[in-house]
Coordinates of C-alpha atoms and ligand atoms in Angstrom, one line a residue:
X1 CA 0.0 0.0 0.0
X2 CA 1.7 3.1 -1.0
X3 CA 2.7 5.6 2.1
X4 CA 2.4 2.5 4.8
X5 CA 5.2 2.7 6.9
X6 CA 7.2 -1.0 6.8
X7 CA 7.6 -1.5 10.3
X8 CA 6.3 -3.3 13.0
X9 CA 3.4 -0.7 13.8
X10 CA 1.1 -2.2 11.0
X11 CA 1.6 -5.6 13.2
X12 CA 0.9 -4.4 16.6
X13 CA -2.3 -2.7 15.6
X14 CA -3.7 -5.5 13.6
X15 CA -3.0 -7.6 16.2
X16 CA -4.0 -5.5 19.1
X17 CA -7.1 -5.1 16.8
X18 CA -7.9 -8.7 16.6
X19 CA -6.5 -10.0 20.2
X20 CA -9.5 -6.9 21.1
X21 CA -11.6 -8.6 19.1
X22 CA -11.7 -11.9 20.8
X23 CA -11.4 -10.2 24.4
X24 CA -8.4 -11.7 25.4
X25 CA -5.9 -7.9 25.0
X26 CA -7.1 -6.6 28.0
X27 CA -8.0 -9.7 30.2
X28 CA -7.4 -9.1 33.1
X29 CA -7.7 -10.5 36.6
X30 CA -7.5 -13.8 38.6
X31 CA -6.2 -16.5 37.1
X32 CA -8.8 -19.1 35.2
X33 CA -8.8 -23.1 36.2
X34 CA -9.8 -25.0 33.9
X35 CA -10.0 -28.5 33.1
X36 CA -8.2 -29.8 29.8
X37 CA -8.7 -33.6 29.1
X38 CA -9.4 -33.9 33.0
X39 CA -6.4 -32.2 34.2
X40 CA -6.4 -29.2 36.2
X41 CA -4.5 -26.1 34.9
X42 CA -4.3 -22.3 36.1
X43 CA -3.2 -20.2 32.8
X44 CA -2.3 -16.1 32.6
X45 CA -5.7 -14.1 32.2
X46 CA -6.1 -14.1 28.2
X47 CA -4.4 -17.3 27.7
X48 CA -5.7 -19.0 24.3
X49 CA -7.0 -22.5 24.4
X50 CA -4.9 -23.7 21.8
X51 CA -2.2 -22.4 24.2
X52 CA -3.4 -23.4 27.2
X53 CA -3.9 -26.9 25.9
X54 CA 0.1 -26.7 24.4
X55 CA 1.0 -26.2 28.1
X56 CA -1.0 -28.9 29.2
X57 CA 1.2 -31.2 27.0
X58 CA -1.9 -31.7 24.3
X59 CA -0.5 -30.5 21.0
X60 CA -3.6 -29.2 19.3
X61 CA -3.1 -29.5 15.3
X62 CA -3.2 -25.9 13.4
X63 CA -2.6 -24.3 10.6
X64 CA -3.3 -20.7 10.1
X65 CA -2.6 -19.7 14.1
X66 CA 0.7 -18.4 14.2
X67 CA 2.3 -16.6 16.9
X68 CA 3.9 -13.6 15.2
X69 CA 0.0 -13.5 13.8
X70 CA -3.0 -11.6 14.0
X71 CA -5.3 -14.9 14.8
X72 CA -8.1 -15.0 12.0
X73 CA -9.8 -19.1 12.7
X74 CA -9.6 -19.7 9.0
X75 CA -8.3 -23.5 8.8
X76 CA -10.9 -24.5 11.4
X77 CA -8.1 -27.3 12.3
X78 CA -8.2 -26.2 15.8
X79 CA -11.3 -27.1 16.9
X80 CA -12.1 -28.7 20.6
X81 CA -14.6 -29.8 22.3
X82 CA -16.1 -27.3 25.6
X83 CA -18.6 -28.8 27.7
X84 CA -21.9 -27.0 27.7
X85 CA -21.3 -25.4 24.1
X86 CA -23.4 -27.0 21.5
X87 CA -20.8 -26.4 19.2
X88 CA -16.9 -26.8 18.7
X89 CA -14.9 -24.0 19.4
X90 CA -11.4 -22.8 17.5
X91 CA -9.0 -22.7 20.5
X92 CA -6.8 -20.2 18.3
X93 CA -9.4 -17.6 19.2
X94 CA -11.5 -18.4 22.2
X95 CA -9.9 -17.4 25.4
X96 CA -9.4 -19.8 28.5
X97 CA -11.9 -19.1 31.0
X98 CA -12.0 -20.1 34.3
X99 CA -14.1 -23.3 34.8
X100 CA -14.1 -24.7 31.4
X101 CA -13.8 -28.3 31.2
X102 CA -12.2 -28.5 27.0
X103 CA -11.8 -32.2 25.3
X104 CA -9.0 -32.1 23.2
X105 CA -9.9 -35.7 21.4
X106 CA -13.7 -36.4 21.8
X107 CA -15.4 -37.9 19.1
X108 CA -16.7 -34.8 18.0
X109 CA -13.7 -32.7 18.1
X110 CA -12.0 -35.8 16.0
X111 CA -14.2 -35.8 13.5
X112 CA -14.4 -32.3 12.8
X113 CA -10.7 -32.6 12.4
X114 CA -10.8 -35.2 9.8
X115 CA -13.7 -33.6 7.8
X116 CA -11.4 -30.5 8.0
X117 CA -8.4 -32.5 6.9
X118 CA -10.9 -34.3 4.3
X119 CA -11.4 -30.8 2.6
X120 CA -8.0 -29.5 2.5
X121 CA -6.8 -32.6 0.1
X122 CA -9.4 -32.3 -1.8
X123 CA -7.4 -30.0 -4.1
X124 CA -4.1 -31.1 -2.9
X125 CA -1.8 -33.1 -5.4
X126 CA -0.1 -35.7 -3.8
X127 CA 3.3 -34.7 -5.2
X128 CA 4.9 -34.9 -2.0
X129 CA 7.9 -37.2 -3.4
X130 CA 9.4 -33.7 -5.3
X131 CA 7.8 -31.4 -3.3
X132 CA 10.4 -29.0 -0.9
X133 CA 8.4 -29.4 2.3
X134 CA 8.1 -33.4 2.6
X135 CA 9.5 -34.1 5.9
X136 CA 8.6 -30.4 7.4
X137 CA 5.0 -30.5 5.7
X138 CA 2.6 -29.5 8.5
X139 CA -0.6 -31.0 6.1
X140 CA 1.6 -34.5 5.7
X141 CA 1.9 -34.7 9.6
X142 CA -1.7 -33.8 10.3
X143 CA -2.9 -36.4 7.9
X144 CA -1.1 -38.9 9.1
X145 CA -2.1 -37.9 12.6
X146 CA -5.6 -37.0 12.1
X147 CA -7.0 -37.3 8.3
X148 CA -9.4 -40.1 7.7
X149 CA -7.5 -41.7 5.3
X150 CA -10.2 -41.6 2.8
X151 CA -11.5 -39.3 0.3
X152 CA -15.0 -38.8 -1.5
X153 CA -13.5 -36.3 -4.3
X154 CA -14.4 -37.7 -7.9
X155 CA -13.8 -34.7 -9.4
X156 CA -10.6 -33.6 -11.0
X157 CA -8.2 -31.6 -8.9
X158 CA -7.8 -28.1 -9.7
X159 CA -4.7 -26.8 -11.5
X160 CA -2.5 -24.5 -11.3
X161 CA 1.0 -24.3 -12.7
X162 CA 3.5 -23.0 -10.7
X163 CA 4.8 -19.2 -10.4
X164 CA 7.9 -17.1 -9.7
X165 CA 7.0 -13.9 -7.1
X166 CA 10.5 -12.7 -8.6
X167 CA 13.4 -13.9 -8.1
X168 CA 13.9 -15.2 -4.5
X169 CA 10.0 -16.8 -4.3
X170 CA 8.0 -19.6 -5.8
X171 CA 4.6 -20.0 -5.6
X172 CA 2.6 -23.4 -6.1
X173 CA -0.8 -22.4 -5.7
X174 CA -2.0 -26.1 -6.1
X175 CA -0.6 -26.6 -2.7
X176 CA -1.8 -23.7 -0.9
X177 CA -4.6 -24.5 2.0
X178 CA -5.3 -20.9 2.4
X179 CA -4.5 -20.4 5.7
X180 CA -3.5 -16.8 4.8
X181 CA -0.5 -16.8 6.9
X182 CA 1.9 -15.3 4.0
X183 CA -0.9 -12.7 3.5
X184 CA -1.1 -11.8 7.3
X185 CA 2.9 -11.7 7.1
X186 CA 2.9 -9.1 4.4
X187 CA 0.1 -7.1 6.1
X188 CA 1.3 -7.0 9.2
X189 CA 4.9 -7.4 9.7
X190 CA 6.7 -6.7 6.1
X191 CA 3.7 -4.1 5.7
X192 CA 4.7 -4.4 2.0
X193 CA 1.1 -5.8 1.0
X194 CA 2.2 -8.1 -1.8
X195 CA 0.4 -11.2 -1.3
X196 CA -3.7 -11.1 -1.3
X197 CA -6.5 -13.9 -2.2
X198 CA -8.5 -13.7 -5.2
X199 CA -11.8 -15.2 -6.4
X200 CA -14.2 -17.2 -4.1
X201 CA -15.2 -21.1 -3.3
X202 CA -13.1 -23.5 -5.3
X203 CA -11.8 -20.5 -7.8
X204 CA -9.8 -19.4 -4.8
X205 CA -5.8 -18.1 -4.4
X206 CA -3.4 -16.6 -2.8
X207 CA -2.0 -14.2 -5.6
X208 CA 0.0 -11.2 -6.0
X209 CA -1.6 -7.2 -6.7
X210 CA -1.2 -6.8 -10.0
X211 CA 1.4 -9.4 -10.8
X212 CA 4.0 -7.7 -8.2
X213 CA 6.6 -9.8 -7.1
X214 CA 8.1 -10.1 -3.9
X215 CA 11.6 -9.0 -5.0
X216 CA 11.6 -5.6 -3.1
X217 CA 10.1 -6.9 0.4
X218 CA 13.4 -7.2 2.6
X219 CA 11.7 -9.9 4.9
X220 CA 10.7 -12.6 1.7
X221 CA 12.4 -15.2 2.7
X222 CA 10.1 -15.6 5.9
X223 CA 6.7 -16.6 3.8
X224 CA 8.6 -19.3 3.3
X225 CA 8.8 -20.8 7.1
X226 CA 5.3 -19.7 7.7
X227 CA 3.9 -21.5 4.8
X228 CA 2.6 -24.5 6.8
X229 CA 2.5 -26.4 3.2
X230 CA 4.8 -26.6 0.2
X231 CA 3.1 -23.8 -1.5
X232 CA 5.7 -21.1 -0.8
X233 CA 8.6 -22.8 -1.8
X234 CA 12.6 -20.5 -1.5
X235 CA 14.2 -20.2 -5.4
X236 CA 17.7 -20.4 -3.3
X237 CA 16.9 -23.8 -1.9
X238 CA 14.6 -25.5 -3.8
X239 CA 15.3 -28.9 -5.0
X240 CA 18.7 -28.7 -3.2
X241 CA 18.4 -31.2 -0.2
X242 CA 15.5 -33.7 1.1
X243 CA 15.2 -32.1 4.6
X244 CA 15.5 -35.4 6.8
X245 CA 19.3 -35.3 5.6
X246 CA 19.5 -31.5 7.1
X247 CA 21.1 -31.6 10.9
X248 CA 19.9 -28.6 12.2
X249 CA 22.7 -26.8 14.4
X250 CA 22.0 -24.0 16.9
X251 CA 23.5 -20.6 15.9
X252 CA 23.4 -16.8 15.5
X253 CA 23.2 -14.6 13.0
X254 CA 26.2 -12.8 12.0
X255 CA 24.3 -10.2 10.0
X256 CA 22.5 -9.0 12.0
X257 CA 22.4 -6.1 14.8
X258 CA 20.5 -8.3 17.1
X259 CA 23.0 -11.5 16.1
X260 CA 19.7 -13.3 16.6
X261 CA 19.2 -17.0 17.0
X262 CA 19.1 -19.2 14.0
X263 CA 19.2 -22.5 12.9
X264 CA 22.2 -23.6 10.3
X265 CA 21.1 -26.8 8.3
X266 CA 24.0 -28.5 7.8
X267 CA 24.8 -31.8 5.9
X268 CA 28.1 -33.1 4.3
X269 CA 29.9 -30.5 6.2
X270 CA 28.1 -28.0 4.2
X271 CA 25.7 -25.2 5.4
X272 CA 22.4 -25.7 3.4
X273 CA 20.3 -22.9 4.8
X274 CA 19.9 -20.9 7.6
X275 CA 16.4 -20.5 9.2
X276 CA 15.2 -18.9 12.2
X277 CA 15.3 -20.2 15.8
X278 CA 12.2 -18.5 18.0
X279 CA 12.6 -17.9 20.9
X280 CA 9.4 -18.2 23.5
X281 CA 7.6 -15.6 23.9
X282 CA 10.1 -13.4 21.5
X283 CA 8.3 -13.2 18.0
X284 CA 10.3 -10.7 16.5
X285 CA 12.8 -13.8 16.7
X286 CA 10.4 -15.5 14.2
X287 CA 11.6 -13.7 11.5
X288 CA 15.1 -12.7 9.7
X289 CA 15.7 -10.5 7.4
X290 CA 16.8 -12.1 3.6
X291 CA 20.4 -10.3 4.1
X292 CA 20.9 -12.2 6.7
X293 CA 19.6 -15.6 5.3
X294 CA 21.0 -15.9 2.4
X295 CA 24.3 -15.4 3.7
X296 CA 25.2 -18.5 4.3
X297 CA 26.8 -18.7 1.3
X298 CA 29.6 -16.5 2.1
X299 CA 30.6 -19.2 4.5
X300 CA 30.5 -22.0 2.0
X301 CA 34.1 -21.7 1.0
X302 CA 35.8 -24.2 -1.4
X303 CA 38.6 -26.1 0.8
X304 CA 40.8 -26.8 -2.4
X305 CA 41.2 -23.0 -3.0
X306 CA 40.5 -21.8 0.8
X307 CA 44.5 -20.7 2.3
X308 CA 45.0 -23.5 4.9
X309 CA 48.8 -22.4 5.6
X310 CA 50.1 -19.6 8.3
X311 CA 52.5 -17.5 6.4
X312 CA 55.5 -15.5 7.7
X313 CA 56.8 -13.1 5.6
X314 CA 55.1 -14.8 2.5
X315 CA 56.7 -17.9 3.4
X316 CA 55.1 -21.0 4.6
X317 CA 55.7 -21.1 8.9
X318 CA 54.7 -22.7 11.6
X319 CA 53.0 -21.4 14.3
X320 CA 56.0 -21.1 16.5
X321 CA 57.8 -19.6 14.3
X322 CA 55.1 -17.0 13.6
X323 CA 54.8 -16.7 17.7
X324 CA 58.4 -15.6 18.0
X325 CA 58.4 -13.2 15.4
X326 CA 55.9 -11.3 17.1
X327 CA 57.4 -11.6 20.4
X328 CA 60.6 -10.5 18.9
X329 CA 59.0 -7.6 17.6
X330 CA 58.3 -5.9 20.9
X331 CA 55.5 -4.5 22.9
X332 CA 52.3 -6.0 20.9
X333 CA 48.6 -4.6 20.9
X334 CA 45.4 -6.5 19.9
X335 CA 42.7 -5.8 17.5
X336 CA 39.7 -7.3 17.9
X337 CA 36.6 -6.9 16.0
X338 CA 33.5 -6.4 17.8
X339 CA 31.4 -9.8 16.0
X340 CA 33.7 -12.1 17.6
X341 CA 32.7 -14.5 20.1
X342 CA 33.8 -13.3 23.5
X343 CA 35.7 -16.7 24.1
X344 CA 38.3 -16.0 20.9
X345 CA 38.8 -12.2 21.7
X346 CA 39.5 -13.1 25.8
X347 CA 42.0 -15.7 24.6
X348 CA 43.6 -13.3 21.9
X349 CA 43.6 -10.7 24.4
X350 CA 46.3 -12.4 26.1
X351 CA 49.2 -11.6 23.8
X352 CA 48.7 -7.5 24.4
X353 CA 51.9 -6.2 26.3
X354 CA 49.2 -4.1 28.4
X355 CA 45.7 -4.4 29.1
X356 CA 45.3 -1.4 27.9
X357 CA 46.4 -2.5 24.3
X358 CA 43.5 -4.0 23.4
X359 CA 41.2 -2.2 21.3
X360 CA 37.8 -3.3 19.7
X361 CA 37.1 -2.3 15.8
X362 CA 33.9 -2.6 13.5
X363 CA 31.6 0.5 11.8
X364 CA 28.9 -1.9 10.5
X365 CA 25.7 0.2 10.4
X366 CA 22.1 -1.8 9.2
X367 CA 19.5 0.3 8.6
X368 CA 17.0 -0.4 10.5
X369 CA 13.4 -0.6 8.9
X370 CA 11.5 -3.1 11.3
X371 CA 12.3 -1.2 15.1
X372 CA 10.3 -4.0 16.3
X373 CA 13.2 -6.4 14.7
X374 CA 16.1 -4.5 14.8
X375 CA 16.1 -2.3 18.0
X376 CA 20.1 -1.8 18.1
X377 CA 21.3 0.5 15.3
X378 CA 24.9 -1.0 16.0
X379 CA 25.9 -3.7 13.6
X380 CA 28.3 -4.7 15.6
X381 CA 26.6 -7.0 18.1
X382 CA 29.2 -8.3 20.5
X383 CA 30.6 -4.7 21.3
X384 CA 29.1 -5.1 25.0
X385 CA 30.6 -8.4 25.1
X386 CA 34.0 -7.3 24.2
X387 CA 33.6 -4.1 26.0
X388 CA 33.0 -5.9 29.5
X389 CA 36.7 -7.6 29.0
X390 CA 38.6 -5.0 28.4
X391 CA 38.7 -3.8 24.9
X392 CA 38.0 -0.3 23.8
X393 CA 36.2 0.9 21.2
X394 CA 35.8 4.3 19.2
X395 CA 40.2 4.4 20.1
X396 CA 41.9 3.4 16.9
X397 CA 43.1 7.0 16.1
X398 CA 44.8 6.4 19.6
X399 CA 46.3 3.0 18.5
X400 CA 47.6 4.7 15.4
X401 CA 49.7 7.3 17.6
X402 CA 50.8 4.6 19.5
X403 CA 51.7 2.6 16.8
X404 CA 53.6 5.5 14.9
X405 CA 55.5 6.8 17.9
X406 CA 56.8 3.3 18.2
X407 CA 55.5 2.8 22.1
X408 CA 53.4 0.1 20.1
X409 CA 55.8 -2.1 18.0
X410 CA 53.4 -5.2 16.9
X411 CA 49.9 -5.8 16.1
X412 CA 47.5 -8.8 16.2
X413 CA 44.2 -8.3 14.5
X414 CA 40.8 -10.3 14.2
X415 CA 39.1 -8.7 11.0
X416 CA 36.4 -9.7 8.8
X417 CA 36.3 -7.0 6.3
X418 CA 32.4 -7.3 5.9
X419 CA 31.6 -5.2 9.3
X420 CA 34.3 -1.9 8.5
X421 CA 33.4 0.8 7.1
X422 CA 35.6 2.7 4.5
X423 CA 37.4 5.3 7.2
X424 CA 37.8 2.6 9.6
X425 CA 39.4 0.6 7.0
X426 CA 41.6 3.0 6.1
X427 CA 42.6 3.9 10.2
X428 CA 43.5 0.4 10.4
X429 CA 45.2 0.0 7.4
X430 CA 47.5 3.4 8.5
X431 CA 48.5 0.9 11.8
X432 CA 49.2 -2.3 9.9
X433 CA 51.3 -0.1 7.4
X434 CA 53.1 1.5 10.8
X435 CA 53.6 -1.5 12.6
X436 CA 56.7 -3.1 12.2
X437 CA 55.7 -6.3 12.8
X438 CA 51.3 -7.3 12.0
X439 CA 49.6 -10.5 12.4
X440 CA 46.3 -10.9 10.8
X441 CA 43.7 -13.9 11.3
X442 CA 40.9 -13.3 8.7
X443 CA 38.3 -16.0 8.9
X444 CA 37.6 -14.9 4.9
X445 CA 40.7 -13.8 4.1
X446 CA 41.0 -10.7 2.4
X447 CA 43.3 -7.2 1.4
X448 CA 44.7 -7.1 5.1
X449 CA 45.6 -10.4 5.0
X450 CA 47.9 -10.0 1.5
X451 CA 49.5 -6.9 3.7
X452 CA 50.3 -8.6 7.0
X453 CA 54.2 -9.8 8.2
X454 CA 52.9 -12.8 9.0
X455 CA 48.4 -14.4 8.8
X456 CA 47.2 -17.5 10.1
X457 CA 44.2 -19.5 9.2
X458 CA 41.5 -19.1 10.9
X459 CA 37.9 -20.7 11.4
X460 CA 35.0 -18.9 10.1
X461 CA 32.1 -18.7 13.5
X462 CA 30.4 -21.6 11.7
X463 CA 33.4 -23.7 12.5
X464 CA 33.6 -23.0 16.4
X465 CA 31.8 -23.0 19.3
X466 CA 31.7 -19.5 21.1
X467 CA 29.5 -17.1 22.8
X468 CA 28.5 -13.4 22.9
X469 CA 26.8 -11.1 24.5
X470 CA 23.9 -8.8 22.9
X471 CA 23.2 -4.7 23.3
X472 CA 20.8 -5.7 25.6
X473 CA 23.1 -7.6 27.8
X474 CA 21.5 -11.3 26.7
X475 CA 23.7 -13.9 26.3
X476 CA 24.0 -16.3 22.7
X477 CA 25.6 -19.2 22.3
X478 CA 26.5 -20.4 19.0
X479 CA 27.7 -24.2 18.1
X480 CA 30.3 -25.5 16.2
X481 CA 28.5 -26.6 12.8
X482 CA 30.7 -28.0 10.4
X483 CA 34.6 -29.0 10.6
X484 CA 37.3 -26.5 9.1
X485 CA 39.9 -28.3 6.6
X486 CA 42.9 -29.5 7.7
X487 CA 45.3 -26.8 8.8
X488 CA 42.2 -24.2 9.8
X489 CA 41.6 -23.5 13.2
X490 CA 39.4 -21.7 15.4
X491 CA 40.8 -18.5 16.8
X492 CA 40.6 -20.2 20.5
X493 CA 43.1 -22.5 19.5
X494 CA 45.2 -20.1 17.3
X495 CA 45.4 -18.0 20.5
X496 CA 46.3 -20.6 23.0
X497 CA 48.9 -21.7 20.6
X498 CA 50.9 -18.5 20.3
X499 CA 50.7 -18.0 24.0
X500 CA 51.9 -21.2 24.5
X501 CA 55.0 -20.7 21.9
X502 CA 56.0 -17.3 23.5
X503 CA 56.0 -18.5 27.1
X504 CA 58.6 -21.5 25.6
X505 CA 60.1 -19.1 23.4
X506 CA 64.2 -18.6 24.3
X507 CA 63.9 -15.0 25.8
Ligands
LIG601 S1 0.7 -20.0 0.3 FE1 1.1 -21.1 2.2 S2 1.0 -19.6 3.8 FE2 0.1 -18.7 2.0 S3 -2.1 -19.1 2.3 FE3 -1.3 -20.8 1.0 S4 -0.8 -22.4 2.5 FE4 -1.0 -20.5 3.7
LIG602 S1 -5.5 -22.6 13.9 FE1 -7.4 -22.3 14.7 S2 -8.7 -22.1 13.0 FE2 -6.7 -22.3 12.1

């Protein structure tokens, strides 16, 4: 919609709107008891049933409920059984209320699922042998679980073939259930307003205005994960990898102010996608931005062409060798840039001369567009982490003195040069050009690492197991997700290598 603001105000209000709508915004009060499937549970004033029942430890199937969502009861997959109601209610929008004794699985909440299940394959081809979301298919689950196994459809299916949304989106409209969720997404969160249904009864799909595509909506990517079906299927990924072979591994996002949590899908030591990991409670952690996910690709480096050597002086050296030149060169400072894990930086800290040589680097700005999803401005996410053990930031021009005046003699520094900005690149290219002696660990190498004395290889965060520490003081742990070649190690070990060289070192 032209003029609407793409940030997370659109969301709050529909969903304020809606929440309003079924009373459950403003509940407020003692807390209901109620009786799910005979046990006794006391929930938060305005608690949902479906998620009242969730904490229960009944799982109540859904499809178009989502919790980032505006709730809208569309897929009617919800439905349960409340004594003293003549008829079923959606749990996604009726509110838990105290005394309410809810069947999960009576007949009649059982059947109404299978009728619903019933409907949805009507139109559904039963492609799911080449289609992207076998394994993660919400509909495949839920008929297994709950379909009736039969179907009374003689007529032919409805077809559709499939279409491009540009160029990072597919869209197989046969698939679609209509659950709206990618429309919602676009209305609510993206506010970008692609997506919208057209026609009525069986004639109905989910459709672009006006042929748009989705090519200038920064938060694409995410229709994809919502889609509980393989109707929105990612060009990037598509037909790249059955999901059961995918090992999902626990990690953050490097791209991202927030360095929020995400999950890096990993098989044959390759990284096949990176998805978001939600937090509870946290939807703005539902989401990431398509910068961000399709960057996994940086870290996909070929291991017959990636350096797997340390050099010294252009020549191949061990890292003893490299160790001694740099304590041979003199007093030392440390560089560190500020989307490091905290683990590597402390450890590399430990060959400044002074505590007060160690200074913390990185200019990255992301504009932020989505408040609601960004709320740092600073790029540079681990800052606070590296702040809290000792390293300065905003002092380069300081280093640069230091260097120059030859109090400073050496300099080790961490760099990615994805996360400096053009005058901070040129600040710390002044002090590797000053320094007499410079050691550079780039996990990708690049210019500084062609300019250093002496580089060593080092483990992109993918390949290590570290930690850091948010804006907002929250701690994130990312895990080690695939194996560096031979000769690549992480920075941990790079560090604990040279200290352990220059303590054996003949003074
Ligand atoms: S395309 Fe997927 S998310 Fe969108 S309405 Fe259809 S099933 Fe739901
Ligand atoms: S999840 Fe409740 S109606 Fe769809």
């Amino acid at each position: 919609m032209p003029g609407q603001s793409p940030d997370m105000e659109s969301y709050r209000v529909a969903r304020t709107r809606a929440m309003a709508h079924i009373g459950a915004s403003d509940a407020k009060g003692p807390m209901p008891n109620l009786k799910i499937n005979n046990i006794e549970i006391a929930v938060e004033p305005g608690t949902l049933l479906l998620d009242a029942c969730a904490r229960a430890g009944f799982d109540i199937p859904h499809y178009c409920s989502h919790p980032a969502l505006s709730p809208v009861a569309t897929c009617r997959m919800c439905m349960v059984e409340i004594k003293g109601q003549p008829k079923l209610a959606t749990s996604c929008t009726t509110m838990a209320m105290d005394g309410q004794e809810v069947l999960t699985h009576s007949p009649a909440a059982v059947d109404a699922r299978a009728g619903v299940m019933e409907f949805l394959l009507m139109n559904h081809p039963l492609d799911c042998p080449i289609c992207d979301q076998a394994g993660e298919c919400l509909l495949q689950d839920y008929s297994y679980k709950y379909g009736s196994g039969d179907s009374r459809m003689v007529e032919p299916k409805r077809r559709y073939r499939y279409e491009d949304l540009g160029a990072k989106i597919v869209i197989d409209k046969n698939r679609c259930i209509h659950c709206t969720r990618c429309i919602r997404f676009t209305q609510e969160v993206s506010g970008t307003f692609e997506l919208t249904v057209a026609n009525r009864g069986a004639e109905l799909e989910v459709t672009t205005y006006a042929g748009r595509t989705m090519d200038d909506n920064p938060l694409a990517g995410n229709v994809v994960d919502l889609c509980p079906v393989g109707a929105l299927t990612s060009r990037d990924f598509r037909f790249n990898k059955r999901v059961w072979y995918l090992k999902p591994v626990p990690t953050i996002s490097r791209h991202s102010a927030m360095a929020n949590p995400i999950w890096a899908d990993v098989d044959q030591n390759r990284v096949w996608r990176f998805r978001p990991r939600p937090l509870e409670g946290r939807t703005a952690t539902c989401f990431m931005f398509d910068h961000e996910r399709y960057r996994y690709h940086r870290y996909d480096l070929d291991p017959t062409t990636r350096p797997a050597r340390s050099l010294l002086r252009g020549a191949e050296a061990s890292g003893e060798q490299v160790a001694e030149a740099l304590r041979e060169a003199g007093p030392a400072a440390v560089v560190a840039q500020g989307t490091f894990g905290c683990d590597a930086v402390q450890r590399l800290a430990g060959l400044a001369a002074a505590p007060d040589l160690c200074f913390g680097s990185g200019e990255c700005l992301y504009p932020i567009r989505f408040p609601a999803l960004q709320p740092s401005a600073d790029g540079i996410f681990n800052r606070r982490g590296l702040a809290e053990r000792g390293y300065r930031f905003g002092a380069l021009e300081e280093l640069l003195e230091r260097v120059r005046s030859g109090e400073v003699r050496a300099v080790v520094m961490l760099h990615d040069a994805e996360f400096s900005s053009e005058g901070e690149t040129r600040i710390l290219r002044d002090i590797l050009e000053a320094a007499r002696f410079s050691l550079v660990l780039e996990p990708i190498p690049g210019a500084f690492s062609e300019m250093a004395t002496a580089r060593l290889p080092v483990a992109t965060y993918l390949e290590e197991t570290d930690f850091i520490v948010t804006h907002e003081g929250e701690l994130r742990c990312y895990k080690k997700a695939l194996d560096p070649p031979k000769g690549v190690k992480p920075i941990v070990e790079w560090a604990r290598d040279l200290q352990k060289a220059s303590r054996t070192s003949p003074v």
